[in-house]
Tab-separated table of C-alpha atoms in Angstrom:
chain	number	residue	atom	x	y	z
A	1	LEU	CA	-49.274	133.708	-18.004
A	2	TYR	CA	-48.804	132.829	-21.298
A	3	ASP	CA	-46.074	133.908	-24.175
A	4	ILE	CA	-45.918	133.112	-27.722
A	5	ILE	CA	-43.177	135.487	-29.945
A	6	LYS	CA	-40.916	135.244	-32.893
A	7	LEU	CA	-37.806	135.130	-32.111
A	8	ASP	CA	-36.592	134.699	-35.501
A	9	ASP	CA	-37.672	133.516	-39.075
A	10	SER	CA	-37.733	130.060	-38.384
A	11	ARG	CA	-38.363	129.698	-34.523
A	12	VAL	CA	-41.394	130.305	-32.225
A	13	MET	CA	-41.117	130.731	-28.353
A	14	ILE	CA	-44.099	128.850	-26.672
A	15	SER	CA	-44.080	129.485	-23.539
A	16	ILE	CA	-47.053	128.605	-20.039
A	17	GLY	CA	-46.362	128.959	-16.650
A	18	ASP	CA	-47.899	129.641	-12.855
A	19	VAL	CA	-46.676	131.515	-10.256
A	20	CYS	CA	-47.450	130.942	-6.360
A	21	GLY	CA	-49.591	132.802	-4.536
A	22	LYS	CA	-51.865	135.727	-5.257
A	23	GLY	CA	-52.722	139.239	-5.935
A	24	ILE	CA	-50.257	142.134	-6.322
A	25	PRO	CA	-46.123	139.925	-5.086
A	26	ALA	CA	-47.735	136.774	-7.555
A	27	SER	CA	-48.405	139.837	-10.484
A	28	LEU	CA	-45.319	141.445	-10.244
A	29	PHE	CA	-43.034	138.078	-10.385
A	30	MET	CA	-45.270	136.678	-13.185
A	31	ALA	CA	-44.343	139.852	-14.929
A	32	VAL	CA	-40.637	139.705	-14.249
A	33	THR	CA	-40.578	136.467	-15.046
A	34	GLN	CA	-42.486	136.995	-18.817
A	35	THR	CA	-39.764	139.551	-19.058
A	36	VAL	CA	-36.865	137.506	-17.947
A	37	MET	CA	-37.758	134.838	-20.292
A	38	ARG	CA	-38.074	136.761	-23.051
A	39	LEU	CA	-34.674	138.687	-22.554
A	40	VAL	CA	-32.741	135.511	-22.121
A	41	VAL	CA	-34.696	133.513	-24.965
A	42	ARG	CA	-34.702	136.099	-27.830
A	43	PHE	CA	-30.748	136.080	-28.063
A	44	GLY	CA	-29.674	132.108	-27.700
A	45	GLN	CA	-29.540	128.785	-29.329
A	46	ASP	CA	-28.704	127.202	-26.421
A	47	LEU	CA	-32.633	126.469	-24.620
A	48	GLN	CA	-30.350	124.539	-21.425
A	49	ALA	CA	-28.180	127.389	-20.372
A	50	GLU	CA	-30.530	130.167	-21.616
A	51	VAL	CA	-33.570	128.445	-18.784
A	52	ASP	CA	-30.591	128.581	-16.042
A	53	ALA	CA	-29.936	132.235	-16.540
A	54	ALA	CA	-33.346	132.312	-15.797
A	55	ASN	CA	-33.428	130.628	-13.022
A	56	LYS	CA	-30.349	132.586	-11.729
A	57	LEU	CA	-32.421	135.997	-12.199
A	58	LEU	CA	-35.120	134.434	-10.591
A	59	VAL	CA	-33.566	133.913	-7.487
A	60	ALA	CA	-31.741	136.864	-7.159
A	61	ASN	CA	-33.370	139.323	-4.930
A	62	ASN	CA	-36.310	136.992	-4.115
A	63	SER	CA	-36.894	138.380	-1.053
A	64	GLN	CA	-40.853	136.744	-0.681
A	65	ASP	CA	-40.080	133.061	-1.617
A	66	MET	CA	-41.749	133.417	-5.111
A	67	PHE	CA	-41.647	130.712	-7.637
A	68	THR	CA	-43.002	129.811	-11.214
A	69	THR	CA	-43.897	126.583	-12.816
A	70	LEU	CA	-42.905	126.982	-16.168
A	71	PHE	CA	-43.193	124.782	-19.419
A	72	CYS	CA	-40.825	126.762	-22.407
A	73	GLY	CA	-40.501	125.250	-25.733
A	74	VAL	CA	-38.696	126.780	-29.258
A	75	LEU	CA	-40.274	124.899	-31.439
A	76	ASP	CA	-38.239	125.317	-35.241
A	77	VAL	CA	-41.401	125.347	-37.283
A	78	THR	CA	-39.102	124.803	-40.804
A	79	SER	CA	-38.625	121.110	-38.893
A	80	GLY	CA	-41.182	120.766	-36.767
A	81	THR	CA	-39.025	120.029	-33.829
A	82	LEU	CA	-39.638	121.121	-29.966
A	83	THR	CA	-36.916	121.520	-27.577
A	84	TYR	CA	-38.494	122.189	-24.313
A	85	CYS	CA	-37.988	122.571	-21.003
A	86	ASN	CA	-41.029	121.810	-18.461
A	87	CYS	CA	-39.932	123.461	-14.945
A	88	GLY	CA	-42.258	122.061	-12.976
A	89	HIS	CA	-45.471	122.721	-14.591
A	90	ASN	CA	-48.408	120.184	-15.188
A	91	PRO	CA	-46.981	118.035	-18.101
A	92	VAL	CA	-48.375	119.307	-21.701
A	93	LEU	CA	-50.341	116.964	-23.842
A	94	PHE	CA	-48.888	115.643	-27.253
A	95	LEU	CA	-51.543	114.484	-29.536
A	96	ARG	CA	-49.815	112.822	-32.323
A	97	ARG	CA	-51.799	112.433	-35.493
A	98	GLY	CA	-54.150	109.062	-35.740
A	99	GLU	CA	-53.297	108.799	-32.304
A	100	SER	CA	-55.513	108.758	-29.324
A	101	THR	CA	-53.188	108.621	-26.387
A	102	PHE	CA	-51.921	111.130	-24.848
A	103	GLU	CA	-47.891	112.081	-24.199
A	104	HIS	CA	-46.528	113.682	-21.720
A	105	LEU	CA	-43.985	116.087	-21.539
A	106	ARG	CA	-42.701	115.611	-17.944
A	107	ASN	CA	-40.438	117.629	-16.142
A	108	CYS	CA	-36.695	118.515	-16.809
A	109	GLY	CA	-36.581	119.836	-13.263
A	110	PRO	CA	-38.116	122.086	-10.307
A	111	PRO	CA	-39.982	125.191	-10.505
A	112	LEU	CA	-38.182	128.508	-11.126
A	113	GLY	CA	-37.047	131.582	-8.586
A	114	ILE	CA	-36.379	128.168	-6.617
A	115	ALA	CA	-32.259	127.146	-5.879
A	116	ASP	CA	-29.967	128.698	-8.365
A	117	HIS	CA	-27.816	125.573	-8.580
A	118	VAL	CA	-30.327	124.514	-10.149
A	119	SER	CA	-29.604	123.177	-14.379
A	120	TYR	CA	-32.412	121.983	-16.722
A	121	LYS	CA	-31.811	119.385	-19.444
A	122	PRO	CA	-34.086	119.993	-21.926
A	123	ARG	CA	-35.896	117.301	-24.589
A	124	SER	CA	-36.956	117.553	-27.927
A	125	ILE	CA	-39.823	116.086	-29.968
A	126	ALA	CA	-40.852	116.114	-33.371
A	127	LEU	CA	-44.351	117.464	-34.423
A	128	ALA	CA	-45.494	115.959	-38.110
A	129	PRO	CA	-48.508	117.292	-39.463
A	130	GLY	CA	-51.931	116.721	-37.726
A	131	ASP	CA	-49.587	116.572	-34.217
A	132	MET	CA	-50.908	118.560	-31.576
A	133	LEU	CA	-49.974	119.459	-27.974
A	134	PHE	CA	-51.949	121.563	-25.256
A	135	LEU	CA	-50.364	123.127	-22.477
A	136	TYR	CA	-52.577	123.886	-19.823
A	137	THR	CA	-52.521	125.710	-15.679
A	138	ASP	CA	-54.027	123.262	-13.268
A	139	GLY	CA	-56.602	126.157	-12.937
A	140	VAL	CA	-57.792	123.935	-15.959
A	141	THR	CA	-57.823	120.248	-14.685
A	142	GLU	CA	-58.728	121.678	-11.060
A	143	ALA	CA	-62.394	123.347	-11.745
A	144	GLU	CA	-64.984	121.797	-9.900
A	145	ASP	CA	-68.046	121.582	-10.644
A	146	PRO	CA	-71.270	122.717	-7.639
A	147	GLN	CA	-70.269	119.540	-6.061
A	148	GLU	CA	-66.547	120.189	-5.917
A	149	GLU	CA	-65.968	117.025	-8.346
A	150	LEU	CA	-62.625	117.963	-10.452
A	151	PHE	CA	-62.792	118.688	-13.544
A	152	SER	CA	-59.338	116.597	-13.897
A	153	GLY	CA	-57.159	115.301	-16.314
A	154	PRO	CA	-59.120	112.640	-18.120
A	155	ARG	CA	-61.780	114.924	-19.098
A	156	LEU	CA	-59.188	117.380	-20.218
A	157	GLU	CA	-57.875	114.793	-22.774
A	158	ALA	CA	-61.373	113.595	-23.646
A	159	ALA	CA	-62.486	118.117	-24.548
A	160	ILE	CA	-59.430	117.719	-26.733
A	161	LEU	CA	-59.622	114.435	-28.479
A	162	GLU	CA	-63.415	115.901	-29.234
A	163	ALA	CA	-61.553	118.489	-30.610
A	164	ARG	CA	-58.832	117.173	-32.657
A	165	GLY	CA	-59.056	117.924	-36.230
A	166	GLN	CA	-59.931	121.699	-35.923
A	167	THR	CA	-57.441	124.699	-35.524
A	168	ALA	CA	-55.653	126.012	-32.245
A	169	GLN	CA	-57.967	128.494	-31.884
A	170	GLN	CA	-61.425	126.423	-32.358
A	171	VAL	CA	-58.828	123.334	-29.541
A	172	VAL	CA	-59.028	126.155	-27.199
A	173	ASP	CA	-63.004	127.166	-27.368
A	174	HIS	CA	-64.169	124.206	-26.913
A	175	VAL	CA	-61.561	123.107	-24.378
A	176	VAL	CA	-63.087	126.561	-22.387
A	177	ALA	CA	-66.607	125.335	-22.623
A	178	ARG	CA	-66.196	122.138	-21.849
A	179	VAL	CA	-64.925	123.982	-18.603
A	180	ALA	CA	-67.736	125.900	-17.535
A	181	ALA	CA	-70.408	123.880	-18.903
A	182	PHE	CA	-68.690	120.889	-15.965
A	183	ALA	CA	-68.521	123.656	-13.454
A	184	LYS	CA	-72.492	125.003	-13.752
A	185	GLY	CA	-72.154	127.843	-12.279
A	186	ALA	CA	-69.650	127.028	-9.779
A	187	PRO	CA	-66.820	129.893	-8.510
A	188	GLN	CA	-63.667	129.633	-10.338
A	189	SER	CA	-60.607	129.450	-8.006
A	190	ASP	CA	-57.846	129.761	-9.970
A	191	ASP	CA	-56.748	131.349	-13.327
A	192	ILE	CA	-57.974	129.508	-16.546
A	193	THR	CA	-55.149	129.396	-18.994
A	194	CYS	CA	-54.613	126.736	-22.265
A	195	VAL	CA	-52.777	126.894	-25.715
A	196	ALA	CA	-52.996	124.120	-28.470
A	197	VAL	CA	-50.277	123.929	-31.001
A	198	VAL	CA	-52.096	122.220	-34.405
A	199	CYS	CA	-49.128	121.203	-36.922
A	200	ASN	CA	-50.157	122.426	-40.065
A	201	GLU	CA	-48.400	121.055	-43.805
A	202	ARG	CA	-45.074	121.929	-44.261
């Protein structure tokens, strides 16, 4: 799952996640997760309280023991500040303008839906013009070629570097094309989902 919604005139919520399992139960839990996140984040300014509340809601009546890895960030487009919680999801890749080494936005806590006593402590970074964020699910890095070799994190980072300086849509299109070329027609075993955020001049 992924979601990008405008919260108000200056804030945008950006999220990406991966639900355990497949089929109808996973699809339903994905829809519930997306709905819960839209509800709890829209009405407040405290990401920790909002993600904690979302987790409690997902734990309640979770009879099938489902869970969701989720990265949720709130971007202030005026200041460039991104406040985020990474709930057991793949590290989001942060590339600063002029740099070739990625910073990894790592976990702030476990996946959502596992235990209701967990508290998630947000972190913040500042995006400057030319900086880029890349969010993805493990279907990207775990895509296989006919010899069952994985696309891997290093290949993903190389593909992003090839597309630096382009628009967010062009970065995503380039990465997806690189994954497809690597797979050479091998069956896709997992969803391939990615989102790019490129900071323009303010």
